Amino acid sequence: MGKWTRRAFLLGGALSGGGLVLAVAVRPGHRTPRLAKLVQGENEVLVNAWVKLLPNNEIKVIVPHVEMGQGAHTAMAMMLAEELDADWSKVSVEEAPAHEEYATYDIARDFVYPAQVPGFVDDTIKGAFLEISQIMDLQITGGSYSVRATGVRSMRVAGAAVRELLINAAADVWGVAASEVRTEDSFLFHDGSGKKAAYIEFAQQAAKEKGSNTPTLKSESEFKIMGRRDIQRLDIPAKVTGEAQFGIDVALPGMKVATVRAAPVFGATVESVDSQAVQKLDAVHRVLNLGDAVAVVAEGYWQAKKALAQLEIVFSKTDNDSLSSVEITQGFKQDLDKAVEDGQEIEDFSEGDVSLAFGASTKIIEAEYSVPFLAHATMEPMNCTALFRDGLLEVWTGTQNPLGVRNSLAKEFSIDANNVIVNNQYLGGGFGRRADIDYSLQAAKIAIELPDTPIKLIWSREEDTQHDHYRQAMVSRFKGGFDSNGAVVAWDNQFHEKHEPVEAPYIPYDIPNQSIHYTNSATHVPFGPWRSVDHSVHAFFTESFIDELAHAAGEDGYHFRRGLLGREKRMISVLDTAAKMANWNEALPAGWGRGIAIHRSFNTIVAQVVEVNMTGSSLRVEKVFCAADAGYAVSPDGFKAQMESGIVFGLTAALFGEITIKSGAVVQSNFHDYPMIRMKDSPLIEVEIINSGEALGGGGEPGTPPIAPAVTNAIFAASGTRVRALPIKI
């Protein structure tokens, strides 16, 4: 966290409108009264934006992020409850409505301007980023920001601020000093007089006050809820019993079901559709041309799917109709070559003098790596239920950006945003895919064509696989140079397509001369954020090539990395922990190999050691040892689960994941040709959490990047075969 300086103060003013006087105007002020109109139910008291108290002294935490299996609702509730001194057994979670008042401004602020500021200025900065987030329709869950941004800046602060408000209210009524009032398990105590009261008794009075932006927060030694391993996820019981409602579970009276077939080649449109025979079927209600897709509305999903298969649809031709994956990859390589020849590369990171260092190098190692397009393959396919009635558009879906869906639908159909209601549900997997609005837009289009009729749109698995927004395919080239003493002195990396986060290709290693540069090489295949985004590709590239340099230096991957991490004490600790977990120096059976990788992403450092067995007819990943430092694991059980989840997700991609293009369209269609890792093939996973006390990092994404290079490095150790392209084909 940066120190508060005059320069930062001026920047804060500029961000808020160009100067301090204007900045004051965007202070959010006391928001509780207007927010109460949105979220306060009968017999509930909204004390501040994030906390409601109920008559039985229960506490309802309002969370502006979605629950898609990552456990964010529980972790953020823990953070607020900790600072509130709440009785955890009486804490529940309510997801914030899709409304601009609940835009996730902490994410915008953490991304752009994370510095700590004095309290009187913090209100201004908060107001500025609230307005920025509202303009951007930002109510996003992604980038592992939920806990480290909203949790830190809103949940903990809200809990501590409400606690202070309740103490002040009790002290005022009891006629005692606030310093004499203590809190415990959702009760207020004045030990001197023996007085005791439930939080709810002073809720109304506390809600009248704004509360501090900078209340005193607890130290780690004071935690009673945060960091506890015995606290179970709030969403799990309903998921076990089947009571939890996902988007695909929505059922409304009179509802009809729709499914779609989109143009196989991205960018094509519907030229004609012969629906006469299908329209005569009893269960079919409508066939609709959506422009780039055709929808069938029927009594049920199976009837709609069968009818859709009978339609004769003619799609337009495009310039990409003959394109294949081989040609796309060749185009990437040609663009990389051309960028060098023309001097049109974009510098990403530079340090020292790479040209001079390579000129003096006694050994130079070069390698080229590639990864394919990847789909998200969420277990719940894309779906949305929509109802258009009397000018009001209401949708039920699972989305990673409810406010974005609301405002996009309002804009698309020229409806006042206040007349668009988004009822968000549990998400059956997201991984970035449900940050897009395409499926919600289709459902709304159909519903507007059939007013007063609830329409549930369900994409088939085939549609979901062939019309995803994919992780990019990429080629990355490396060159490393050694001096006469055997030290690595030069690192050059060229790749194409730069996405977020910007630091993904940067390395932590102490190599004095570095050049990282890229060029653009666009394709017609739509891009979308995929779990850990650019970190998932660059970790494979950089951690594979550093292993190649280790081999060239005659060292093993662990000790070589350790020697290059001199300035990165925190990373050394994580690397050492993973190596110790795996008994790195212990010999393995013949035909087995051990590989290591480490990567920092979303402010969390993860190192993984993998053991592979190559004695059978096919590769088997036997064990994964994972050490992770996110600063502090708020919910250790949830954090461990996310590391395991990220490993399985990334391992699936490394072993099987490949979306190929033929005749301009995606070839894969379902789990038979886009397989997932199965229980029988899943390795034994051990996770060790390191609480370093540094600024909080994310949990949902950082487990994925190191797994692919750890596996391929293990394969090299076992067989001498270097894997430079995914998925692994040996």
XYZ file of C-alpha atoms in Angstrom:
730
model
C 0.000 0.000 0.000
C 1.451 3.356 -1.044
C 2.059 6.170 1.404
C -0.114 9.263 1.335
C 1.837 12.017 -0.420
C 1.121 15.460 -1.846
C 1.343 13.959 -5.322
C -1.197 11.291 -4.389
C -3.459 13.923 -2.882
C -3.411 15.914 -6.119
C -4.021 12.747 -8.129
C -6.955 11.950 -5.864
C -8.407 15.382 -6.562
C -7.870 14.946 -10.290
C -9.596 11.585 -10.277
C -12.535 13.144 -8.516
C -13.190 15.940 -10.960
C -10.119 18.059 -11.421
C -9.735 19.638 -8.002
C -10.647 19.441 -4.340
C -13.692 21.728 -4.562
C -15.214 19.678 -7.361
C -14.131 16.459 -5.680
C -16.245 17.152 -2.611
C -19.310 17.064 -4.833
C -18.845 13.358 -5.586
C -18.640 12.279 -1.980
C -21.308 9.585 -1.579
C -22.440 10.999 1.757
C -24.806 9.030 3.980
C -26.050 6.391 1.544
C -28.075 4.247 3.954
C -31.439 6.069 3.641
C -31.580 5.753 -0.135
C -30.180 2.216 -0.145
C -32.860 1.155 2.335
C -35.451 1.715 -0.397
C -33.656 -0.920 -2.495
C -32.817 -3.667 -0.023
C -34.566 -3.156 3.305
C -37.368 -5.634 3.816
C -40.122 -5.710 6.402
C -38.787 -5.871 9.967
C -35.237 -5.354 8.701
C -32.957 -2.442 9.532
C -30.267 -1.458 7.038
C -27.519 -0.012 9.213
C -25.170 0.718 6.337
C -24.769 -0.362 2.720
C -23.644 -3.872 3.607
C -25.354 -4.786 6.900
C -28.954 -5.523 7.842
C -30.107 -6.421 11.353
C -33.227 -8.522 11.919
C -35.621 -8.728 14.907
C -34.168 -12.017 16.170
C -30.723 -10.370 16.214
C -29.692 -12.120 13.012
C -27.262 -10.347 10.699
C -27.666 -10.315 6.955
C -24.543 -9.369 4.987
C -25.175 -7.787 1.592
C -22.521 -8.891 -0.900
C -22.117 -7.254 -4.350
C -20.466 -10.348 -5.846
C -21.898 -13.594 -7.167
C -21.479 -17.115 -5.866
C -20.264 -19.476 -8.576
C -18.685 -22.102 -6.380
C -15.675 -20.056 -5.283
C -16.977 -19.414 -1.756
C -16.826 -15.625 -2.002
C -20.112 -15.094 -0.181
C -18.822 -16.960 2.856
C -15.383 -15.346 2.913
C -16.744 -11.815 2.669
C -19.378 -12.488 5.310
C -16.604 -13.748 7.568
C -14.673 -10.521 7.063
C -17.630 -8.338 7.975
C -18.756 -10.536 10.850
C -15.252 -10.521 12.299
C -15.103 -6.749 12.570
C -18.700 -6.575 13.798
C -18.061 -9.077 16.617
C -21.014 -11.025 15.270
C -22.408 -14.369 16.347
C -21.420 -16.378 13.251
C -24.276 -18.836 13.746
C -26.714 -15.996 13.041
C -25.021 -14.614 9.917
C -26.488 -15.050 6.438
C -25.776 -13.541 3.022
C -27.927 -11.651 0.550
C -26.611 -10.817 -2.902
C -26.854 -7.127 -3.750
C -29.382 -6.130 -6.423
C -28.321 -5.327 -9.978
C -28.326 -1.595 -9.344
C -25.799 1.206 -9.786
C -25.803 1.883 -6.053
C -24.117 -1.487 -5.635
C -21.523 -1.082 -8.378
C -18.261 -2.751 -7.326
C -16.238 0.426 -6.983
C -13.637 -1.223 -4.765
C -12.432 -3.233 -7.756
C -12.009 -0.104 -9.866
C -10.212 1.634 -7.047
C -7.946 -1.305 -6.243
C -7.044 -1.607 -9.915
C -6.398 2.092 -10.540
C -5.593 3.725 -7.208
C -4.929 1.370 -4.288
C -3.174 3.907 -2.027
C -4.336 4.466 1.548
C -5.626 7.992 2.151
C -6.826 10.040 5.137
C -10.456 9.568 6.117
C -11.743 12.921 4.875
C -10.248 12.274 1.439
C -11.237 8.604 1.374
C -14.889 9.613 1.085
C -14.064 11.671 -1.992
C -12.043 8.878 -3.593
C -14.823 6.405 -2.832
C -17.394 8.685 -4.421
C -15.264 9.162 -7.504
C -14.773 5.447 -8.055
C -18.428 4.749 -7.350
C -19.312 7.108 -10.208
C -16.636 5.584 -12.462
C -17.931 2.074 -11.744
C -21.499 3.151 -12.419
C -20.481 4.619 -15.768
C -18.703 1.345 -16.602
C -21.706 -0.799 -15.509
C -19.270 -2.562 -13.185
C -20.705 -5.100 -10.764
C -18.253 -7.775 -11.666
C -17.063 -10.953 -9.998
C -13.708 -11.931 -11.451
C -9.997 -11.338 -11.346
C -9.891 -12.733 -7.803
C -10.950 -9.287 -6.619
C -13.903 -10.129 -4.368
C -12.028 -10.735 -1.121
C -8.930 -8.632 -1.745
C -10.844 -5.547 -2.919
C -14.459 -5.524 -1.719
C -13.673 -7.694 1.265
C -10.832 -5.496 2.459
C -12.236 -2.072 1.570
C -15.962 -2.571 2.171
C -16.727 -5.691 4.201
C -14.195 -5.252 6.984
C -14.681 -1.481 7.101
C -18.473 -1.848 7.173
C -18.349 -4.357 10.012
C -16.063 -2.181 12.116
C -18.030 0.980 11.319
C -21.379 -0.574 12.305
C -19.845 -1.883 15.503
C -18.717 1.659 16.360
C -22.174 3.048 15.535
C -23.864 0.495 17.781
C -21.442 1.186 20.621
C -22.037 4.933 20.333
C -25.800 4.447 20.266
C -25.736 2.224 23.354
C -23.402 4.570 25.189
C -25.710 7.487 24.442
C -28.820 5.697 25.738
C -27.084 4.182 28.746
C -25.362 7.453 29.605
C -21.882 5.931 29.731
C -18.637 6.463 27.856
C -18.352 4.626 24.564
C -14.994 3.283 25.700
C -16.797 1.391 28.473
C -19.066 -0.501 26.079
C -17.814 -3.779 24.636
C -19.229 -6.160 22.028
C -19.354 -9.917 21.749
C -21.440 -12.371 19.702
C -23.873 -9.687 18.464
C -24.465 -8.195 21.928
C -23.428 -4.951 23.634
C -22.231 -4.964 27.248
C -21.538 -2.367 29.918
C -19.825 -4.379 32.585
C -19.894 -1.604 35.155
C -23.702 -1.473 35.294
C -24.383 -5.029 34.136
C -26.346 -3.767 31.131
C -26.632 -5.967 28.057
C -28.491 -5.479 24.773
C -28.779 -7.210 21.417
C -27.496 -5.307 18.404
C -31.008 -5.038 16.981
C -32.109 -2.883 19.944
C -29.904 -0.013 18.758
C -30.105 -0.655 15.021
C -32.554 2.156 14.222
C -30.502 4.743 16.058
C -27.229 3.529 14.539
C -28.689 3.681 11.012
C -29.231 7.442 11.340
C -25.493 8.056 11.364
C -23.105 7.684 8.454
C -20.305 5.857 10.211
C -16.577 6.176 9.773
C -14.711 5.435 6.548
C -11.637 4.592 8.582
C -12.734 2.710 11.707
C -10.187 0.828 13.764
C -9.767 -2.678 12.360
C -8.695 -5.748 14.286
C -5.211 -7.182 14.185
C -4.715 -10.804 13.182
C -4.174 -11.790 16.824
C -7.716 -10.615 17.606
C -9.462 -12.673 14.918
C -12.145 -15.088 16.070
C -13.819 -15.787 12.715
C -11.354 -14.917 9.951
C -8.819 -17.673 9.435
C -10.855 -20.372 11.161
C -10.688 -23.766 9.455
C -13.895 -25.112 10.994
C -16.250 -22.598 9.363
C -18.195 -24.241 6.582
C -19.426 -22.538 3.439
C -22.847 -20.907 3.700
C -23.911 -22.079 0.232
C -23.037 -25.759 0.614
C -26.055 -27.094 2.594
C -28.582 -25.917 -0.001
C -26.440 -27.354 -2.790
C -26.271 -30.707 -1.033
C -30.038 -30.896 -0.478
C -30.857 -29.572 -3.935
C -32.626 -26.480 -2.603
C -30.093 -24.114 -4.204
C -31.492 -22.493 -7.329
C -29.293 -22.023 -10.357
C -30.346 -20.162 -13.471
C -31.307 -23.378 -15.211
C -33.645 -24.283 -12.317
C -35.933 -21.269 -12.742
C -39.573 -22.241 -13.335
C -42.376 -19.694 -13.842
C -46.094 -20.219 -14.493
C -46.852 -20.526 -18.207
C -43.158 -20.720 -19.101
C -42.026 -21.872 -22.542
C -38.555 -23.155 -23.375
C -36.295 -22.013 -26.197
C -33.014 -23.164 -27.639
C -30.871 -21.730 -30.418
C -28.529 -22.569 -33.264
C -26.071 -19.813 -34.101
C -24.080 -19.362 -37.295
C -21.250 -21.905 -37.186
C -18.680 -19.385 -38.409
C -18.272 -16.370 -36.139
C -19.486 -13.236 -37.876
C -21.939 -14.974 -40.207
C -25.661 -14.172 -40.217
C -28.902 -15.973 -41.009
C -29.835 -15.558 -44.681
C -32.939 -17.724 -44.642
C -34.749 -20.315 -42.588
C -37.456 -22.701 -43.764
C -39.661 -23.248 -40.736
C -42.985 -24.220 -42.289
C -42.865 -27.905 -41.329
C -41.567 -27.188 -37.829
C -44.181 -24.510 -37.125
C -46.880 -27.167 -37.592
C -45.612 -29.334 -34.757
C -47.960 -29.315 -31.750
C -45.334 -28.493 -29.116
C -43.665 -25.705 -31.133
C -44.811 -22.106 -30.572
C -42.440 -19.962 -32.609
C -39.367 -20.009 -34.805
C -37.448 -16.736 -34.618
C -34.610 -15.305 -36.683
C -32.296 -13.542 -34.205
C -29.949 -12.228 -36.865
C -26.944 -14.434 -36.213
C -28.945 -17.364 -34.815
C -32.309 -19.106 -35.043
C -34.410 -19.859 -31.959
C -37.191 -22.381 -31.504
C -39.718 -21.827 -28.699
C -41.591 -24.915 -27.545
C -43.319 -26.482 -24.562
C -40.103 -28.066 -23.347
C -36.402 -28.223 -24.087
C -36.450 -31.585 -25.839
C -39.243 -30.534 -28.200
C -37.385 -27.298 -28.988
C -34.109 -29.135 -29.617
C -35.713 -31.750 -31.897
C -37.523 -29.065 -33.872
C -34.352 -26.992 -34.212
C -32.540 -29.988 -35.706
C -35.204 -30.223 -38.441
C -34.856 -26.623 -39.594
C -33.231 -25.799 -42.907
C -31.092 -22.748 -42.193
C -28.857 -20.946 -44.661
C -26.093 -18.852 -43.138
C -24.139 -16.157 -44.955
C -20.639 -16.705 -46.295
C -17.660 -14.985 -44.667
C -13.995 -14.442 -45.467
C -13.125 -16.986 -42.782
C -15.113 -19.944 -44.111
C -12.016 -21.871 -45.166
C -9.833 -21.008 -42.179
C -8.298 -23.746 -40.011
C -6.349 -23.862 -36.752
C -3.172 -24.662 -38.682
C -3.599 -21.542 -40.802
C -4.437 -19.400 -37.777
C -1.251 -20.538 -35.996
C 0.755 -19.969 -39.157
C -0.685 -16.461 -39.286
C 0.471 -15.851 -35.713
C 4.022 -16.866 -36.613
C 4.042 -14.752 -39.757
C 2.871 -11.719 -37.806
C 5.604 -12.293 -35.221
C 8.215 -12.510 -37.996
C 6.864 -9.443 -39.755
C 6.812 -7.398 -36.564
C 10.528 -8.069 -36.072
C 11.360 -7.329 -39.700
C 9.377 -4.075 -39.749
C 10.349 -2.956 -36.281
C 6.671 -2.703 -35.351
C 6.782 -4.591 -32.079
C 5.273 -3.102 -28.943
C 7.599 -2.951 -25.956
C 6.052 -4.448 -22.847
C 8.962 -4.508 -20.411
C 12.618 -3.634 -20.782
C 15.595 -3.702 -18.444
C 19.299 -3.428 -19.185
C 20.728 -3.909 -22.680
C 19.553 -7.200 -24.166
C 21.361 -6.800 -27.497
C 24.664 -6.166 -25.786
C 24.129 -9.062 -23.382
C 23.342 -11.532 -26.158
C 26.328 -10.310 -28.115
C 28.572 -11.201 -25.205
C 26.814 -14.476 -24.349
C 28.777 -17.718 -24.650
C 25.637 -19.861 -24.824
C 22.211 -18.970 -26.214
C 19.076 -21.091 -25.802
C 15.967 -20.542 -27.958
C 12.511 -22.080 -27.840
C 8.994 -21.546 -29.190
C 5.827 -22.456 -27.283
C 2.167 -22.521 -28.225
C -1.243 -23.047 -26.679
C -4.613 -23.600 -28.394
C -7.969 -21.895 -28.018
C -9.834 -23.099 -24.921
C -13.524 -23.144 -24.017
C -14.848 -22.618 -20.502
C -17.057 -25.737 -20.432
C -19.012 -24.733 -17.341
C -21.096 -27.603 -16.010
C -24.233 -25.480 -16.242
C -24.651 -24.462 -19.905
C -25.594 -20.882 -20.739
C -29.210 -20.072 -19.926
C -31.513 -17.194 -19.097
C -35.229 -16.838 -18.393
C -36.895 -13.608 -19.513
C -40.360 -12.056 -19.231
C -41.481 -8.892 -20.993
C -44.746 -7.456 -19.685
C -46.187 -3.929 -19.698
C -42.868 -2.363 -20.658
C -41.006 -4.161 -17.872
C -38.247 -6.621 -18.773
C -37.346 -9.110 -16.043
C -34.668 -11.778 -16.353
C -33.511 -14.681 -14.178
C -30.012 -15.911 -14.895
C -26.555 -16.565 -13.520
C -24.175 -13.792 -14.501
C -20.850 -12.480 -13.265
C -21.966 -8.894 -13.915
C -25.644 -8.345 -13.025
C -25.471 -4.549 -13.415
C -23.795 -4.972 -16.796
C -26.625 -7.243 -17.928
C -29.292 -4.814 -16.696
C -27.829 -1.764 -18.393
C -26.888 -3.596 -21.595
C -30.440 -4.895 -21.994
C -31.846 -1.438 -21.274
C -29.637 0.095 -23.941
C -30.219 -2.650 -26.512
C -34.013 -2.436 -26.309
C -34.347 1.277 -25.434
C -35.932 0.515 -22.061
C -35.367 2.659 -18.995
C -32.850 0.854 -16.797
C -35.269 1.090 -13.878
C -37.644 -1.082 -15.921
C -35.110 -3.886 -16.280
C -34.860 -6.293 -13.354
C -32.094 -8.885 -13.098
C -32.690 -11.713 -10.632
C -29.295 -13.321 -10.289
C -29.053 -16.987 -9.314
C -26.259 -19.325 -8.274
C -23.852 -19.898 -11.161
C -22.984 -23.455 -12.156
C -19.446 -22.383 -12.982
C -18.293 -19.126 -14.502
C -14.515 -18.952 -15.028
C -15.033 -15.671 -16.921
C -17.618 -16.994 -19.398
C -20.590 -15.582 -17.532
C -19.153 -12.074 -17.666
C -20.563 -11.902 -21.222
C -24.188 -11.073 -21.948
C -24.839 -12.896 -25.243
C -27.172 -15.528 -23.825
C -29.133 -12.970 -21.755
C -29.489 -10.784 -24.821
C -30.908 -13.672 -26.843
C -33.418 -14.570 -24.130
C -34.593 -10.963 -23.912
C -35.002 -10.740 -27.703
C -37.213 -13.817 -27.698
C -39.247 -12.618 -24.706
C -39.922 -9.251 -26.341
C -41.224 -11.094 -29.397
C -43.566 -13.087 -27.136
C -44.761 -10.590 -24.497
C -46.479 -11.831 -21.332
C -44.869 -15.274 -21.756
C -41.900 -16.326 -19.629
C -39.195 -17.744 -21.909
C -36.421 -19.962 -20.606
C -33.544 -20.091 -23.075
C -31.164 -23.046 -22.677
C -28.131 -23.522 -24.873
C -27.290 -27.106 -25.768
C -23.856 -28.362 -24.762
C -22.934 -28.245 -28.430
C -23.982 -24.604 -28.724
C -22.102 -23.807 -25.521
C -18.893 -25.404 -26.798
C -19.035 -23.986 -30.317
C -20.103 -20.427 -29.418
C -18.014 -19.666 -26.381
C -15.776 -16.636 -25.901
C -12.470 -18.475 -25.901
C -9.129 -18.182 -24.228
C -6.805 -17.066 -26.994
C -4.487 -19.375 -28.894
C -0.960 -18.025 -28.668
C 2.617 -18.465 -29.798
C 5.447 -17.244 -27.590
C 9.157 -17.178 -28.469
C 12.097 -17.068 -26.091
C 15.820 -16.573 -26.145
C 18.107 -16.812 -23.108
C 21.789 -16.001 -22.875
C 24.544 -17.235 -20.501
C 27.831 -15.502 -19.814
C 31.196 -17.239 -19.529
C 30.571 -17.954 -15.835
C 27.357 -19.842 -16.602
C 25.060 -17.098 -15.286
C 21.865 -16.156 -17.130
C 22.370 -12.580 -18.302
C 19.730 -12.090 -21.019
C 16.033 -12.885 -21.444
C 14.045 -12.107 -24.583
C 10.367 -12.944 -25.005
C 8.183 -12.172 -28.009
C 4.485 -13.035 -28.154
C 1.275 -11.805 -29.737
C -1.946 -10.439 -28.243
C -1.769 -8.591 -24.937
C -4.659 -8.938 -22.511
C -5.072 -8.574 -18.760
C -3.436 -8.556 -16.298
C -0.597 -6.576 -17.808
C 2.056 -8.161 -15.586
C 1.307 -11.741 -16.664
C 4.414 -12.197 -18.886
C 6.809 -10.549 -16.435
C 9.255 -12.788 -14.577
C 10.391 -12.594 -10.941
C 13.894 -13.795 -11.725
C 17.020 -11.697 -11.264
C 18.146 -11.588 -14.883
C 19.839 -8.223 -15.517
C 18.907 -7.771 -19.178
C 15.313 -8.369 -20.232
C 13.170 -7.523 -23.225
C 9.515 -8.532 -23.349
C 7.618 -7.402 -26.422
C 4.562 -8.316 -28.453
C 2.584 -7.640 -31.589
C -1.087 -7.873 -32.497
C -2.415 -10.814 -34.499
C -6.189 -10.841 -34.403
C -8.492 -13.709 -35.393
C -12.234 -14.021 -35.980
C -12.532 -16.309 -32.936
C -14.136 -14.310 -30.085
C -11.932 -13.778 -27.040
C -13.174 -13.972 -23.470
C -11.559 -14.012 -20.032
C -10.689 -17.558 -18.959
C -9.692 -18.529 -15.436
C -6.547 -16.517 -14.536
C -6.713 -14.842 -17.980
C -3.234 -14.136 -19.435
C -1.511 -15.707 -16.445
C -2.664 -19.144 -17.605
C -0.736 -18.858 -20.872
C 2.319 -16.909 -19.776
C 3.015 -19.060 -16.709
C 3.244 -22.078 -19.009
C 5.589 -20.207 -21.336
C 7.903 -18.580 -18.807
C 8.063 -21.442 -16.304
C 8.781 -23.920 -19.088
C 11.573 -21.822 -20.562
C 13.175 -21.131 -17.182
C 13.295 -24.914 -16.804
C 15.049 -25.171 -20.158
C 17.612 -22.657 -18.936
C 18.052 -24.687 -15.744
C 18.784 -27.808 -17.785
C 21.231 -25.891 -19.969
C 22.965 -24.678 -16.795
C 23.202 -28.240 -15.455
C 20.955 -27.523 -12.467
C 17.599 -28.871 -11.347
C 14.567 -26.638 -11.680
C 14.138 -25.933 -7.980
C 17.673 -24.832 -7.123
C 18.062 -22.898 -10.359
C 14.912 -20.890 -9.666
C 15.917 -20.338 -6.069
C 19.226 -18.893 -7.135
C 17.486 -16.351 -9.389
C 14.986 -15.209 -6.739
C 17.428 -13.337 -4.534
C 15.258 -10.198 -4.300
C 12.034 -12.158 -3.882
C 12.150 -13.472 -0.301
C 8.414 -14.171 -0.238
C 8.627 -16.241 -3.424
C 11.607 -18.162 -2.054
C 9.531 -19.076 1.000
C 6.708 -20.414 -1.184
C 9.126 -22.265 -3.473
C 10.930 -23.835 -0.512
C 7.655 -24.916 1.053
C 6.478 -26.694 -2.099
C 9.845 -28.418 -2.543
C 9.855 -29.543 1.086
C 6.289 -30.881 0.796
C 7.365 -32.988 -2.190
C 10.666 -34.174 -0.643
C 12.381 -32.680 -3.664
C 15.750 -34.372 -3.170
C 14.270 -37.828 -2.621
C 14.749 -40.237 -5.530
C 11.726 -41.368 -7.527
C 11.110 -44.786 -9.099
C 12.347 -45.348 -12.651
C 9.991 -43.827 -15.189
C 8.738 -41.199 -12.760
C 9.551 -37.504 -12.951
C 9.228 -34.473 -10.712
C 8.659 -30.932 -12.005
C 8.257 -27.541 -10.361
C 6.775 -24.155 -11.251
C 6.049 -20.924 -9.402
C 3.977 -17.928 -10.417
C 2.575 -14.780 -8.856
C -0.907 -13.779 -9.993
C -3.644 -11.641 -8.458
C -1.262 -10.823 -5.594
C -0.993 -14.489 -4.609
C 2.145 -16.592 -5.010
C 1.668 -20.265 -5.823
C 4.339 -22.925 -6.270
C 3.505 -26.448 -7.368
C 5.526 -29.626 -7.574
C 4.124 -32.424 -9.723
C 5.050 -36.092 -9.856
C 4.263 -37.981 -13.062
C 4.359 -41.680 -13.792
C 5.335 -42.635 -17.346
C 5.788 -46.364 -16.853
C 2.391 -47.297 -18.249
C 0.819 -46.944 -21.670
C -0.138 -43.329 -20.980
C 0.983 -40.407 -18.858
C -0.368 -40.362 -15.320
C -0.156 -37.330 -13.036
C 0.160 -38.930 -9.614
C 0.680 -36.117 -7.098
C 0.521 -32.341 -6.882
C 2.067 -30.460 -3.977
C 0.880 -26.874 -3.763
C 2.173 -24.061 -1.535
C 0.237 -20.795 -1.662
C 0.712 -17.383 -0.070
C -2.241 -15.009 -0.398
C -1.123 -12.837 2.489
C -3.800 -14.293 4.710
C -6.364 -16.996 4.015
C -9.639 -15.538 5.286
C -11.446 -18.848 4.820
C -8.743 -21.547 4.863
C -11.074 -24.367 3.878
C -12.430 -22.334 0.970
C -8.962 -21.179 -0.090
C -7.656 -24.735 -0.111
C -10.650 -25.835 -2.179
C -9.929 -23.096 -4.696
C -6.303 -24.191 -5.030
C -7.505 -27.755 -5.666
C -10.129 -26.499 -8.101
C -7.625 -24.335 -9.986
C -5.227 -27.272 -10.254
C -7.880 -29.615 -11.667
C -9.105 -26.906 -14.051
C -5.603 -26.195 -15.333
C -4.660 -29.870 -15.475
C -7.712 -30.603 -17.616
C -6.589 -27.923 -20.044
C -2.994 -29.171 -20.090
C -3.963 -32.782 -20.730
C -7.008 -32.422 -22.968
C -8.024 -28.830 -23.708
C -8.016 -27.932 -27.384
C -10.543 -26.043 -29.461
C -9.732 -26.466 -33.140
C -11.063 -24.539 -36.099
C -12.019 -26.165 -39.412
C -13.762 -24.341 -42.254
C -13.942 -21.291 -39.994
C -15.974 -23.076 -37.290
C -15.268 -24.862 -33.998
C -14.908 -28.621 -34.414
C -15.490 -29.750 -30.825
C -19.057 -30.088 -29.619
C -19.407 -31.963 -26.329
C -17.464 -33.810 -23.653
C -16.697 -36.721 -25.974
C -14.351 -34.525 -28.033
C -13.672 -31.808 -25.457
C -13.039 -34.035 -22.414
C -12.636 -33.134 -18.765
C -10.379 -34.848 -16.257
C -12.268 -37.642 -14.479
C -12.147 -38.705 -10.839
C -10.088 -41.790 -11.693
C -7.429 -39.637 -13.352
C -7.316 -36.879 -10.760
C -4.038 -36.750 -8.821
C -3.548 -36.669 -5.079
C -3.377 -32.966 -4.178
C -1.808 -31.532 -1.048
C -2.102 -27.830 -0.246
C -0.179 -25.833 2.330
C -1.261 -22.277 3.103
C 1.308 -19.639 4.006
C -0.004 -16.587 5.865
C 2.789 -14.088 5.263
C 0.793 -11.102 6.479
C 1.269 -9.213 3.207
C -1.615 -7.509 1.377
C -4.404 -9.976 0.592
C -4.341 -11.819 -2.703
C -6.961 -13.761 -4.612
C -7.919 -17.414 -4.310
C -10.117 -18.297 -7.267
C -7.574 -17.889 -10.057
C -3.947 -18.250 -8.847
C -4.028 -22.051 -8.492
C -4.364 -22.553 -12.240
C -1.254 -20.951 -13.866
C 1.577 -23.129 -12.428
C 0.082 -26.558 -13.030
C 0.737 -26.938 -16.779
C 4.460 -26.071 -16.618
C 4.926 -28.161 -13.471
C 3.514 -31.162 -15.349
C 5.528 -30.635 -18.531
C 8.696 -30.040 -16.527
C 8.038 -33.335 -14.733
C 7.594 -35.075 -18.082
C 11.012 -33.810 -19.152
C 12.548 -35.039 -15.914
C 11.033 -38.492 -16.467
C 11.601 -38.907 -20.184
C 13.852 -36.200 -21.574
C 10.990 -35.066 -23.823
C 10.365 -31.324 -23.736
C 6.698 -30.394 -24.214
C 6.387 -26.976 -25.843
C 2.800 -27.148 -27.078
C -0.429 -27.857 -25.240
C -2.371 -30.051 -24.847
C 0.232 -32.660 -23.963
C 0.490 -35.281 -26.720
C 3.029 -37.942 -25.827
